[in-house]
PDB file of C-alpha atoms in Angstrom:
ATOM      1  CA  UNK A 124     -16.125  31.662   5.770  1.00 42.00           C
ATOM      2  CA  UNK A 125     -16.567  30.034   2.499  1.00 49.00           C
ATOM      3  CA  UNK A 126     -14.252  27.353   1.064  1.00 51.00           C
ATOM      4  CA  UNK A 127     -14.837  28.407  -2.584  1.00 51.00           C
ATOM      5  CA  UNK A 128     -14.424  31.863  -4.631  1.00 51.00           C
ATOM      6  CA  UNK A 129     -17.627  32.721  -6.265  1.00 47.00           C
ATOM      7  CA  UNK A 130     -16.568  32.872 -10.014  1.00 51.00           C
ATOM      8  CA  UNK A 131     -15.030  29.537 -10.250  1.00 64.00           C
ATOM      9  CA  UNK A 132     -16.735  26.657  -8.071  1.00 73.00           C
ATOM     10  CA  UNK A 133     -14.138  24.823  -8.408  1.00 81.00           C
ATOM     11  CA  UNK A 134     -11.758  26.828  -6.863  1.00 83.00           C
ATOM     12  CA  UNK A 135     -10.722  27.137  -2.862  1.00 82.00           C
ATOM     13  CA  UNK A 136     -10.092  30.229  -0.816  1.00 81.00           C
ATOM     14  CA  UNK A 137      -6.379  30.323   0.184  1.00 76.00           C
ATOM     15  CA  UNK A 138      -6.215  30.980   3.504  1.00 71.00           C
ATOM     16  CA  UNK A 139      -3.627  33.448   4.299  1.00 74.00           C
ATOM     17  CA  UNK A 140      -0.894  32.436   6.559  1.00 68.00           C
ATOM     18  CA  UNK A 141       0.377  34.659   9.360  1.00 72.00           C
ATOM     19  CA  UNK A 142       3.205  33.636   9.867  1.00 70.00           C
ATOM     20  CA  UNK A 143       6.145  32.599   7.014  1.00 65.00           C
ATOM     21  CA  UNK A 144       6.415  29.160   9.157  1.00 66.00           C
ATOM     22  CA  UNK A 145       2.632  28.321   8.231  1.00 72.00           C
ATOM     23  CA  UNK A 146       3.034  29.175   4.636  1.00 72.00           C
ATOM     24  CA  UNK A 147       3.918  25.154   4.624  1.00 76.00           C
ATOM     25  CA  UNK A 148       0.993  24.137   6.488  1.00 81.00           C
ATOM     26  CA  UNK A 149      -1.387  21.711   4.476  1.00 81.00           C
ATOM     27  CA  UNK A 150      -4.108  24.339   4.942  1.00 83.00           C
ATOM     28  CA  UNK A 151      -2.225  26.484   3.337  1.00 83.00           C
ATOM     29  CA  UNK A 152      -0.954  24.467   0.811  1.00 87.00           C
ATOM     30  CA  UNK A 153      -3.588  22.137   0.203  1.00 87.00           C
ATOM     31  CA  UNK A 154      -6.044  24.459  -1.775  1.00 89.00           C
ATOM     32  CA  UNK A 155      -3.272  26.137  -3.336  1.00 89.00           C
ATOM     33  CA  UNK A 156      -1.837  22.971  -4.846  1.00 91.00           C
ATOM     34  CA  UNK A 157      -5.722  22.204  -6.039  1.00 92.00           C
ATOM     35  CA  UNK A 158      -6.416  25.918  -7.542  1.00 91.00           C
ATOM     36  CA  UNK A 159      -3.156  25.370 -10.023  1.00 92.00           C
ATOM     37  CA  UNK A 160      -4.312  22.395 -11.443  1.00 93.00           C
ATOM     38  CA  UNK A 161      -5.645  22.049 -14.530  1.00 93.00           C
ATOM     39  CA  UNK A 162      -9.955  22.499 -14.627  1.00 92.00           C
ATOM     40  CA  UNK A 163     -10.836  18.686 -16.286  1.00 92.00           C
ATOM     41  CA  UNK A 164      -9.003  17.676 -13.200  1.00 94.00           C
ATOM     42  CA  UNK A 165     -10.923  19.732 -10.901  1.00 93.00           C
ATOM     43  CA  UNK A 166     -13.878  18.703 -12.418  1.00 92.00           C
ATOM     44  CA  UNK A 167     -13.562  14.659 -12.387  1.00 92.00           C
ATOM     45  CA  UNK A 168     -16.044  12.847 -12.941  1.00 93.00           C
ATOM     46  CA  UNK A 169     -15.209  10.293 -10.568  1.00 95.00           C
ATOM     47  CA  UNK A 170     -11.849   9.570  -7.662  1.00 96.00           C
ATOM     48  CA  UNK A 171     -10.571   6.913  -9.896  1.00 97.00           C
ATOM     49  CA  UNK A 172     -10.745   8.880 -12.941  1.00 96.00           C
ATOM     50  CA  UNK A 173      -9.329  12.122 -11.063  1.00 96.00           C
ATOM     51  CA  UNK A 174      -6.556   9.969  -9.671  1.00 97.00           C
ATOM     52  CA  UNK A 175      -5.458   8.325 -13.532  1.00 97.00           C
ATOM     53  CA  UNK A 176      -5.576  12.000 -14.839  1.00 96.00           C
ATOM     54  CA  UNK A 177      -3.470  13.507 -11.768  1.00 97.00           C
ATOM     55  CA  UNK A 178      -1.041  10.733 -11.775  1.00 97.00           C
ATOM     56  CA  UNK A 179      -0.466  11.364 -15.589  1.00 96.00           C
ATOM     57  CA  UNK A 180      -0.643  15.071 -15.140  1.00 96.00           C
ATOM     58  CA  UNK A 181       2.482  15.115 -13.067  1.00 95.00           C
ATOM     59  CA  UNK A 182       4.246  12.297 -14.709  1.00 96.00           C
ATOM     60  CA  UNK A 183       3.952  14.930 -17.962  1.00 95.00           C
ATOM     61  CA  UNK A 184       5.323  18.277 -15.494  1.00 91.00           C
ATOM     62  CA  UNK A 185       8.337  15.873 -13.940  1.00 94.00           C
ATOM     63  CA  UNK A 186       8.978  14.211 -17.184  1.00 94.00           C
ATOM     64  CA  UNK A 187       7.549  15.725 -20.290  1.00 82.00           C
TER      65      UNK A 187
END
C-alpha cells in the first residue's frame, strides 16, 4: 500500500475507516487534515518555515 496518490505527490491516501468510531482515529484524520491544506504548505521548504506558514494559515481560517 502506498502512502501517496499518484497525480499529486504531495498528497496521502485516506485510509478508509470501517467503522464510524475510527473515522476519528489520527490515521484517519491525519492525512485528511494534510490533503486540505493549501499546496505551498505541503510543499515547505523547510519544518520551521512549514510551521510559520501553518500557524498563520489557521490564525487567517479562525480569525480572518
Amino acid at each position: 500500500m502506498s502512502l501517496r496518490k499518484d497525480d499529486d505527490n504531495l498528497l496521502l491516501e485516506t485510509p478508509r475507516a470501517r467503522y464510524k468510531l475510527n473515522e476519528s482515529a489520527f490515521s484517519v484524520c491525519g492525512p485528511k487534515f494534510w490533503n486540505q491544506l493549501p499546496r505551498r504548505l505541503r510543499s515547505a521548504e523547510s519544518l520551521n518555515s512549514f510551521k510559520r506558514d501553518l500557524k498563520t494559515h489557521l490564525f487567517g481560517k479562525a480569525f480572518g
